[in-house]
Short mmCIF file of C-alpha atoms and ligand atoms in Angstrom, two decimals:
data_model
loop_
_atom_site.label_atom_id
_atom_site.label_comp_id
_atom_site.label_asym_id
_atom_site.label_seq_id
_atom_site.Cartn_x
_atom_site.Cartn_y
_atom_site.Cartn_z
CA MET P 1 91.41 76.01 107.10
CA PRO P 2 90.66 79.64 106.30
CA LEU P 3 93.43 80.05 103.66
CA SER P 4 93.93 77.51 100.89
CA ILE P 5 96.65 77.96 98.27
CA SER P 6 96.24 75.45 95.47
CA ASP P 7 99.13 73.11 94.83
CA HIS P 8 97.60 71.56 91.73
CA PRO P 9 100.11 71.31 88.86
CA LEU P 10 97.58 72.57 86.31
CA VAL P 11 96.92 75.65 88.44
CA LYS P 12 100.64 76.37 88.74
CA HIS P 13 101.23 75.87 85.01
CA LYS P 14 98.33 78.05 83.91
CA LEU P 15 99.20 80.76 86.42
CA GLY P 16 102.71 80.84 84.95
CA LEU P 17 101.23 81.50 81.50
CA LEU P 18 98.95 84.18 82.91
CA ARG P 19 101.84 86.05 84.52
CA ARG P 20 103.85 86.41 81.30
CA ARG P 21 103.78 89.98 80.01
CA ASP P 22 103.56 88.68 76.42
CA THR P 23 100.33 86.73 77.04
CA PRO P 24 97.74 88.66 74.98
CA PRO P 25 94.15 89.30 76.18
CA TRP P 26 92.74 86.59 73.90
CA LEU P 27 94.87 84.00 75.75
CA PHE P 28 94.65 85.73 79.12
CA ARG P 29 90.83 85.46 79.24
CA PRO P 30 90.57 81.68 78.68
CA LEU P 31 93.36 81.16 81.22
CA ILE P 32 91.36 83.13 83.80
CA ARG P 33 88.34 80.93 83.03
CA GLU P 34 90.33 77.69 83.30
CA LEU P 35 91.93 78.75 86.58
CA THR P 36 88.53 79.75 87.92
CA LEU P 37 87.15 76.28 87.17
CA LEU P 38 90.08 74.62 88.92
CA LEU P 39 89.84 76.87 91.97
CA LEU P 40 86.08 76.52 92.22
CA TYR P 41 86.54 72.75 92.19
CA GLU P 42 88.57 73.19 95.37
CA ALA P 43 86.34 75.88 96.89
CA THR P 44 83.24 73.71 96.53
CA ALA P 45 84.78 70.50 97.88
CA ASP P 46 82.80 70.73 101.14
CA LEU P 47 79.33 71.33 99.68
CA ALA P 48 76.62 69.28 101.35
CA LEU P 49 74.75 66.60 99.40
CA TRP P 50 71.54 64.73 99.80
CA SER P 51 70.52 61.44 98.24
CA GLU P 52 67.85 60.83 95.69
CA ARG P 53 66.66 57.73 93.87
CA VAL P 54 66.58 57.99 90.08
CA GLU P 55 65.89 55.50 87.32
CA THR P 56 68.80 54.79 85.01
CA PRO P 57 67.90 53.07 81.72
CA LEU P 58 68.62 49.79 83.55
CA GLU P 59 67.52 50.11 87.19
CA VAL P 60 67.05 52.41 90.16
CA ALA P 61 70.19 54.13 91.50
CA GLU P 62 70.90 56.21 94.57
CA VAL P 63 72.42 59.51 93.39
CA SER P 64 73.78 62.64 95.09
CA VAL P 65 72.22 66.06 94.69
CA LEU P 66 73.67 69.37 95.87
CA ALA P 67 71.86 70.39 99.04
CA GLN P 68 73.05 73.99 99.08
CA ARG P 69 72.29 76.85 96.72
CA ILE P 70 75.34 78.72 95.49
CA GLY P 71 75.63 82.36 94.52
CA PHE P 72 78.53 84.24 92.95
CA ALA P 73 79.53 87.78 93.83
CA PRO P 74 82.04 89.01 91.23
CA ILE P 75 83.79 92.25 92.06
CA LEU P 76 83.71 94.55 89.01
CA ARG P 77 85.56 94.73 86.83
CA ALA P 78 88.28 92.09 87.02
CA GLY P 79 85.92 89.51 88.58
CA LEU P 80 83.78 89.54 85.43
CA GLY P 81 86.23 87.23 83.68
CA MET P 82 85.60 84.57 86.32
CA VAL P 83 81.78 84.58 86.07
CA GLU P 84 81.37 82.66 82.83
CA ALA P 85 83.42 79.71 84.11
CA ALA P 86 81.58 79.83 87.43
CA LEU P 87 78.23 79.63 85.64
CA ASP P 88 79.47 76.78 83.43
CA LEU P 89 80.12 74.83 86.62
CA LEU P 90 76.95 75.88 88.48
CA PRO P 91 74.46 77.13 85.87
CA THR P 92 71.65 77.69 88.38
CA ALA P 93 73.70 79.97 90.64
CA ASP P 94 72.61 83.58 91.04
CA VAL P 95 75.13 86.31 90.29
CA ARG P 96 75.28 89.40 92.49
CA HIS P 97 77.64 91.93 90.91
CA LEU P 98 79.48 94.22 93.28
CA GLY P 99 81.02 97.42 91.99
CA ILE P 100 83.99 98.39 94.11
CA TYR P 101 86.95 100.33 92.81
CA ARG P 102 90.17 101.31 94.42
CA ASP P 103 90.81 105.03 94.68
CA HIS P 104 94.27 105.38 93.17
CA ALA P 105 95.29 108.16 95.56
CA THR P 106 94.10 106.66 98.86
CA LEU P 107 94.03 102.97 97.78
CA LEU P 108 90.72 102.82 99.71
CA PRO P 109 87.69 100.99 98.31
CA VAL P 110 84.77 102.96 96.88
CA GLU P 111 81.44 101.09 96.55
CA TYR P 112 79.59 102.27 93.42
CA TYR P 113 77.27 99.38 92.54
CA SER P 114 75.53 96.54 94.33
CA ARG P 115 73.09 93.91 93.09
CA LEU P 116 72.21 92.81 96.62
CA GLN P 117 68.52 93.63 96.43
CA GLY P 118 65.81 91.62 98.24
CA ILE P 119 66.94 88.79 100.47
CA PRO P 120 69.76 86.32 99.85
CA THR P 121 68.62 83.44 97.64
CA ALA P 122 71.69 81.24 98.09
CA ASP P 123 73.19 79.45 101.08
CA ILE P 124 76.80 80.21 100.16
CA TYR P 125 78.17 83.19 98.23
CA LEU P 126 81.54 82.93 96.54
CA ILE P 127 83.21 86.28 95.96
CA LEU P 128 85.14 86.27 92.69
CA ASP P 129 88.09 88.63 92.24
CA PRO P 130 91.38 87.59 90.64
CA MET P 131 93.64 89.89 92.67
CA LEU P 132 93.66 90.13 96.48
CA ALA P 133 95.98 93.14 96.71
CA THR P 134 95.43 95.56 99.63
CA GLY P 135 92.47 93.43 100.73
CA GLN P 136 90.26 96.52 101.10
CA SER P 137 87.87 95.67 98.25
CA ALA P 138 87.55 92.10 99.47
CA VAL P 139 86.81 93.30 103.02
CA ALA P 140 84.19 95.71 101.61
CA ALA P 141 82.62 92.89 99.54
CA VAL P 142 82.39 90.56 102.54
CA ASP P 143 80.97 93.42 104.65
CA MET P 144 78.33 94.08 101.98
CA LEU P 145 77.34 90.42 101.72
CA LYS P 146 77.21 89.91 105.49
CA ARG P 147 75.17 93.13 106.01
CA TRP P 148 72.75 91.84 103.38
CA GLY P 149 72.38 88.57 105.35
CA ALA P 150 74.38 86.12 103.22
CA PRO P 151 74.49 82.96 105.37
CA ARG P 152 78.05 81.98 104.37
CA VAL P 153 80.73 83.67 102.28
CA LYS P 154 83.97 82.42 100.70
CA PHE P 155 86.57 84.31 98.65
CA VAL P 156 87.99 82.85 95.44
CA GLY P 157 90.89 84.68 93.78
CA LEU P 158 94.00 83.92 91.78
CA ILE P 159 96.87 85.83 93.39
CA GLY P 160 97.05 87.26 96.90
CA ALA P 161 99.58 89.62 98.45
CA PRO P 162 100.57 88.76 102.05
CA GLU P 163 99.40 92.25 103.13
CA GLY P 164 95.94 91.80 101.59
CA ILE P 165 95.50 88.29 102.92
CA GLN P 166 96.31 89.56 106.42
CA VAL P 167 93.90 92.50 106.16
CA LEU P 168 91.11 90.20 104.98
CA GLN P 169 91.79 87.55 107.61
CA ARG P 170 91.90 90.17 110.40
CA ALA P 171 88.58 91.71 109.30
CA HIS P 172 86.87 88.37 108.65
CA PRO P 173 88.59 85.51 110.52
CA ASP P 174 85.75 83.12 109.60
CA LEU P 175 86.17 83.66 105.84
CA GLU P 176 87.55 80.82 103.75
CA ILE P 177 89.99 82.12 101.12
CA PHE P 178 90.95 80.12 98.03
CA LEU P 179 93.90 81.28 95.89
CA ALA P 180 96.20 79.94 93.21
CA ALA P 181 99.25 81.68 94.70
CA GLN P 182 100.50 83.94 97.44
CA ASP P 183 103.00 86.44 96.02
CA ARG P 184 105.85 88.39 97.58
CA LYS P 185 104.44 91.82 98.38
CA LEU P 186 102.58 94.94 97.27
CA ASN P 187 104.39 97.83 95.64
CA ALA P 188 103.79 101.48 96.60
CA SER P 189 100.96 101.76 94.05
CA GLY P 190 99.16 98.73 95.48
CA TYR P 191 100.17 96.30 92.71
CA ILE P 192 101.11 92.74 93.58
CA LEU P 193 104.75 91.70 92.99
CA PRO P 194 105.54 89.74 90.94
CA GLY P 195 101.80 89.50 90.15
CA LEU P 196 100.54 89.82 86.62
CA GLY P 197 99.85 93.53 86.25
CA ASP P 198 96.33 94.93 86.14
CA ALA P 199 93.98 91.95 85.79
CA GLY P 200 91.16 94.14 84.42
CA ASP P 201 93.33 95.88 81.82
CA ARG P 202 94.88 92.61 80.71
CA GLN P 203 91.48 90.97 80.20
CA PHE P 204 89.76 93.88 78.55
CA ARG P 205 92.65 95.41 76.62
CA THR P 206 92.37 98.82 78.25
N1 LIG C 301 94.68 94.71 90.98
C1 LIG C 301 95.27 94.18 89.88
O1 LIG C 301 94.62 93.98 88.86
N2 LIG C 301 96.59 93.88 89.95
C2 LIG C 301 97.32 94.06 91.05
O2 LIG C 301 98.51 93.76 91.06
C3 LIG C 301 96.68 94.62 92.19
C4 LIG C 301 95.36 94.93 92.12
#
């Protein structure tokens, strides 16, 4: 199941609020966080567990403990708004920021920052980027993580364009992609239609 589009009513409702042009940044940011939590709930549904015995105040209980270490790889800058929610859910995760921007003339990705030093310290890295538009930045992010030796990579975003999803799936057929919605298409400037505009600008009021 490489592509999962959430059909959760809360996801659909919150995404509708996010899309509205009159949603101001101070409402846009918490919506991004809430949607991230809901999507991460789905993206982490297959994490492995082991058992441990603990003492409750009353007796010994068999409990589950996460067996895999998780890392987050937010793509700057729009992915930043997803990190706080991700760390609320998994506070011990490491965060590997990736700076990739889209050249407005060529629409090609330019890598300008990477926090992938040393060796990978997590078993699974979740790339965080709200918009999967041309797919080029996402492909570059997966390339960077795989080159670095990340054992397993997933992509978590909010809205994907069919063109970008196809580019990403062609480049990385093994990648699991989690989205809140698949939209109609890209426009000539590489924006998703109907989309929500520029996710970075709308979060950071630029
Ligand atoms: N990035 C955005 O923020 N919005 C789009 O529609 C496409 C790429």
